[in-house]
Amino acid sequence: MPDSAPNADFAAATMMRLIAAGLARQGLSVTLRPLSTAHVPRREKQDLLGHIYASHGARAICALADAAPHMPPEPVVEALRRAKGLEDLMQRWQRMERFSHGRHRVLTDPQASGALRLTHQARDTGPAPSAIESLLVVSLIAILAEGATSGHVALHSDGGAVLRRDGAWQVGDVAPAPGPVLLRVEKARADGPTRQAGRHDAALSDLRERIVADPLRRWSVAEIAADAGLSPRTLQRRLATQSLSVSSLIAEARLQVAAGHLCDPDGPGLAEIGFLAGYSDQAHFARAFHRAVGTTPRAYRADFRA
C-alpha cells in the first residue's frame, strides 16, 4: 500500500547538493535551504527542479549533472565515480538506490544494438518520479558513464530525441516526454579544455586540501584563516557566499578522508578510519557519516569497496 504521507518519500541530500553545485556552475541564482541530514522530503526536490525547469528550461536540468566531477567531496559521488566501465557503474548505482533514491529505481535493459535502455520508475507501487526528476537522473548517469568509460555518451529518448551527443547537451528548453532512454558509449574522447577555477575557487580548494592532509588537527577559524592569508571575518564571508562555513568545510574534509579509506579494498578497519578521519570517537564517526550519507560506514564499505 503506498504511503500517502507528504514527507514519506525522501531523496538523498547528495542530489540536492548536486543541484546546488550545478546551479552555481551555470551561474543561476536559486535560494536553497541549508541541509543538515542525508535525506530531504521528495516534494522539496520536486518543487526545486520544477522551478529551475520553469525558469531556465530542460537544458539547465541536464547541465546540473555536469557538476558531479567538480563538486565538493561527496562520499556517494566518490563511490560512483570509482566505477570501471558502464556495467560496474550501473551495479554501483543500483546498490546506491536503496538509500539515495529509495522510492525510485533505474531498470537497465541491454539492447542488441549495444545501447543500454534505462527506465527510471517507481519502486513497487509508490509514486512515479516526475519527468524532470527522471531527466536529471539519466543526465547524471550519462556524465558518470563518460567518466567511467573515458568515452562520449550518446543519450536518446525512446522516441528518438537526442539528449546528449559528443560531450554536449542537445536538449532544448522543453523536456522530452517521460519514458525510457537509450544510452550508448560511442568513442573514447580526447582531453578537452578544462574549466579554469576562479581565484576564490582555487583558494577554497587549497583550504580543503590542507584540512584533508591533516584531519586530526583541531582546526580553528583563526588557524584556517591564517593559512589562507585572510582575517577570520573575511574567510567566513567568503565561505558564506558558497553556503559554507568552517565547520562544514571540516566536515566535508573528514567525509572525504573516510570515504577514501572505506572504498579501499586494503583499507584499515572502521575504528581506525574514524580516528584517521579526525572524528572524536567511533560513535561520532558513525553518526556523522550516517547523517551526511544516509547509510552506515560499514554498509557503505560493503556496497562500494572496490
PDB file of C-alpha atoms in Angstrom, residues 26-131:
ATOM      1  CA  GLN A  26      25.725  27.591 -14.586  1.00  0.00           C
ATOM      2  CA  GLY A  27      25.649  30.929 -12.780  1.00  0.00           C
ATOM      3  CA  LEU A  28      21.977  30.502 -11.862  1.00  0.00           C
ATOM      4  CA  SER A  29      20.750  32.019  -8.613  1.00  0.00           C
ATOM      5  CA  VAL A  30      18.202  29.948  -6.693  1.00  0.00           C
ATOM      6  CA  THR A  31      17.759  30.080  -2.916  1.00  0.00           C
ATOM      7  CA  LEU A  32      18.321  26.716  -1.217  1.00  0.00           C
ATOM      8  CA  ARG A  33      17.867  25.964   2.450  1.00  0.00           C
ATOM      9  CA  PRO A  34      20.898  24.500   4.270  1.00  0.00           C
ATOM     10  CA  LEU A  35      20.862  20.697   4.542  1.00  0.00           C
ATOM     11  CA  SER A  36      21.711  19.005   7.832  1.00  0.00           C
ATOM     12  CA  THR A  37      20.774  15.367   7.177  1.00  0.00           C
ATOM     13  CA  ALA A  38      21.213  12.779   4.422  1.00  0.00           C
ATOM     14  CA  HIS A  39      17.589  12.940   3.319  1.00  0.00           C
ATOM     15  CA  VAL A  40      15.168  15.657   2.326  1.00  0.00           C
ATOM     16  CA  PRO A  41      11.446  15.483   1.574  1.00  0.00           C
ATOM     17  CA  ARG A  42      10.919  14.455  -2.032  1.00  0.00           C
ATOM     18  CA  ARG A  43       8.438  17.289  -2.518  1.00  0.00           C
ATOM     19  CA  GLU A  44      11.201  19.788  -1.771  1.00  0.00           C
ATOM     20  CA  LYS A  45      13.372  18.384  -4.546  1.00  0.00           C
ATOM     21  CA  GLN A  46      10.426  18.199  -6.967  1.00  0.00           C
ATOM     22  CA  ASP A  47       9.466  21.810  -6.299  1.00  0.00           C
ATOM     23  CA  LEU A  48      13.047  22.989  -6.748  1.00  0.00           C
ATOM     24  CA  LEU A  49      13.509  21.126 -10.032  1.00  0.00           C
ATOM     25  CA  GLY A  50      10.137  22.392 -11.230  1.00  0.00           C
ATOM     26  CA  HIS A  51      11.206  25.966 -10.505  1.00  0.00           C
ATOM     27  CA  ILE A  52      14.517  25.518 -12.349  1.00  0.00           C
ATOM     28  CA  TYR A  53      12.737  23.978 -15.336  1.00  0.00           C
ATOM     29  CA  ALA A  54      10.093  26.707 -15.478  1.00  0.00           C
ATOM     30  CA  SER A  55      12.718  29.453 -15.235  1.00  0.00           C
ATOM     31  CA  HIS A  56      15.568  28.037 -17.317  1.00  0.00           C
ATOM     32  CA  GLY A  57      14.320  25.071 -19.360  1.00  0.00           C
ATOM     33  CA  ALA A  58      15.284  21.435 -19.777  1.00  0.00           C
ATOM     34  CA  ARG A  59      18.882  22.095 -20.798  1.00  0.00           C
ATOM     35  CA  ALA A  60      19.536  23.649 -17.384  1.00  0.00           C
ATOM     36  CA  ILE A  61      18.213  20.480 -15.720  1.00  0.00           C
ATOM     37  CA  CYS A  62      20.582  18.288 -17.753  1.00  0.00           C
ATOM     38  CA  ALA A  63      23.502  20.630 -17.106  1.00  0.00           C
ATOM     39  CA  LEU A  64      23.085  20.252 -13.340  1.00  0.00           C
ATOM     40  CA  ALA A  65      24.737  16.853 -13.770  1.00  0.00           C
ATOM     41  CA  ASP A  66      27.870  18.474 -15.227  1.00  0.00           C
ATOM     42  CA  ALA A  67      28.825  19.490 -11.685  1.00  0.00           C
ATOM     43  CA  ALA A  68      29.270  15.896 -10.470  1.00  0.00           C
ATOM     44  CA  PRO A  69      33.002  15.619 -11.292  1.00  0.00           C
ATOM     45  CA  HIS A  70      33.713  19.085  -9.856  1.00  0.00           C
ATOM     46  CA  MET A  71      31.556  19.393  -6.725  1.00  0.00           C
ATOM     47  CA  PRO A  72      32.958  19.387  -3.179  1.00  0.00           C
ATOM     48  CA  PRO A  73      33.757  15.912  -1.830  1.00  0.00           C
ATOM     49  CA  GLU A  74      30.659  13.684  -1.628  1.00  0.00           C
ATOM     50  CA  PRO A  75      31.069  10.063  -0.463  1.00  0.00           C
ATOM     51  CA  VAL A  76      28.208   8.779  -2.644  1.00  0.00           C
ATOM     52  CA  VAL A  77      29.502  10.545  -5.759  1.00  0.00           C
ATOM     53  CA  GLU A  78      33.030   9.380  -4.954  1.00  0.00           C
ATOM     54  CA  ALA A  79      31.844   5.768  -4.797  1.00  0.00           C
ATOM     55  CA  LEU A  80      30.055   6.075  -8.149  1.00  0.00           C
ATOM     56  CA  ARG A  81      32.978   7.835  -9.825  1.00  0.00           C
ATOM     57  CA  ARG A  82      35.283   4.940  -8.921  1.00  0.00           C
ATOM     58  CA  ALA A  83      33.371   2.689 -11.341  1.00  0.00           C
ATOM     59  CA  LYS A  84      35.434   0.961 -14.014  1.00  0.00           C
ATOM     60  CA  GLY A  85      33.172   0.746 -17.022  1.00  0.00           C
ATOM     61  CA  LEU A  86      29.445   1.080 -17.605  1.00  0.00           C
ATOM     62  CA  GLU A  87      28.458  -2.270 -16.095  1.00  0.00           C
ATOM     63  CA  ASP A  88      30.306  -1.502 -12.867  1.00  0.00           C
ATOM     64  CA  LEU A  89      28.727   1.962 -12.737  1.00  0.00           C
ATOM     65  CA  MET A  90      25.193   0.628 -13.043  1.00  0.00           C
ATOM     66  CA  GLN A  91      25.841  -2.047 -10.435  1.00  0.00           C
ATOM     67  CA  ARG A  92      27.038   0.654  -8.051  1.00  0.00           C
ATOM     68  CA  TRP A  93      24.087   2.893  -8.932  1.00  0.00           C
ATOM     69  CA  GLN A  94      21.578   0.150  -8.240  1.00  0.00           C
ATOM     70  CA  ARG A  95      23.207  -0.646  -4.888  1.00  0.00           C
ATOM     71  CA  MET A  96      23.111   3.052  -4.055  1.00  0.00           C
ATOM     72  CA  GLU A  97      19.397   3.372  -4.822  1.00  0.00           C
ATOM     73  CA  ARG A  98      18.280   1.790  -1.588  1.00  0.00           C
ATOM     74  CA  PHE A  99      19.498   4.776   0.427  1.00  0.00           C
ATOM     75  CA  SER A 100      19.753   7.531  -2.171  1.00  0.00           C
ATOM     76  CA  HIS A 101      16.584   7.079  -4.229  1.00  0.00           C
ATOM     77  CA  GLY A 102      14.598   4.717  -2.049  1.00  0.00           C
ATOM     78  CA  ARG A 103      11.259   5.251  -3.801  1.00  0.00           C
ATOM     79  CA  HIS A 104      12.613   5.043  -7.337  1.00  0.00           C
ATOM     80  CA  ARG A 105      14.936   2.814  -9.286  1.00  0.00           C
ATOM     81  CA  VAL A 106      16.600   2.642 -12.678  1.00  0.00           C
ATOM     82  CA  LEU A 107      15.943  -0.528 -14.651  1.00  0.00           C
ATOM     83  CA  THR A 108      18.600  -1.484 -17.187  1.00  0.00           C
ATOM     84  CA  ASP A 109      17.950  -3.489 -20.343  1.00  0.00           C
ATOM     85  CA  PRO A 110      20.905  -4.172 -22.692  1.00  0.00           C
ATOM     86  CA  GLN A 111      19.907  -3.847 -26.351  1.00  0.00           C
ATOM     87  CA  ALA A 112      21.157  -5.862 -29.313  1.00  0.00           C
ATOM     88  CA  SER A 113      22.490  -2.616 -30.792  1.00  0.00           C
ATOM     89  CA  GLY A 114      24.894  -2.246 -27.871  1.00  0.00           C
ATOM     90  CA  ALA A 115      22.888   0.520 -26.215  1.00  0.00           C
ATOM     91  CA  LEU A 116      21.617   0.309 -22.655  1.00  0.00           C
ATOM     92  CA  ARG A 117      17.937   1.072 -22.151  1.00  0.00           C
ATOM     93  CA  LEU A 118      17.336   2.939 -18.896  1.00  0.00           C
ATOM     94  CA  THR A 119      13.928   3.278 -17.276  1.00  0.00           C
ATOM     95  CA  HIS A 120      13.590   5.472 -14.191  1.00  0.00           C
ATOM     96  CA  GLN A 121      10.435   4.393 -12.429  1.00  0.00           C
ATOM     97  CA  ALA A 122       8.692   3.943  -9.111  1.00  0.00           C
ATOM     98  CA  ARG A 123       9.699   1.093  -6.884  1.00  0.00           C
ATOM     99  CA  ASP A 124       6.762  -1.248  -6.285  1.00  0.00           C
ATOM    100  CA  THR A 125       3.513   0.737  -6.007  1.00  0.00           C
ATOM    101  CA  GLY A 126       4.975   4.048  -4.866  1.00  0.00           C
ATOM    102  CA  PRO A 127       4.535   7.389  -6.643  1.00  0.00           C
ATOM    103  CA  ALA A 128       6.241   7.712 -10.008  1.00  0.00           C
ATOM    104  CA  PRO A 129       9.126  10.163 -10.426  1.00  0.00           C
ATOM    105  CA  SER A 130       8.351  13.366 -12.266  1.00  0.00           C
ATOM    106  CA  ALA A 131       9.628  13.758 -15.831  1.00  0.00           C
TER     107      ALA A 131
END
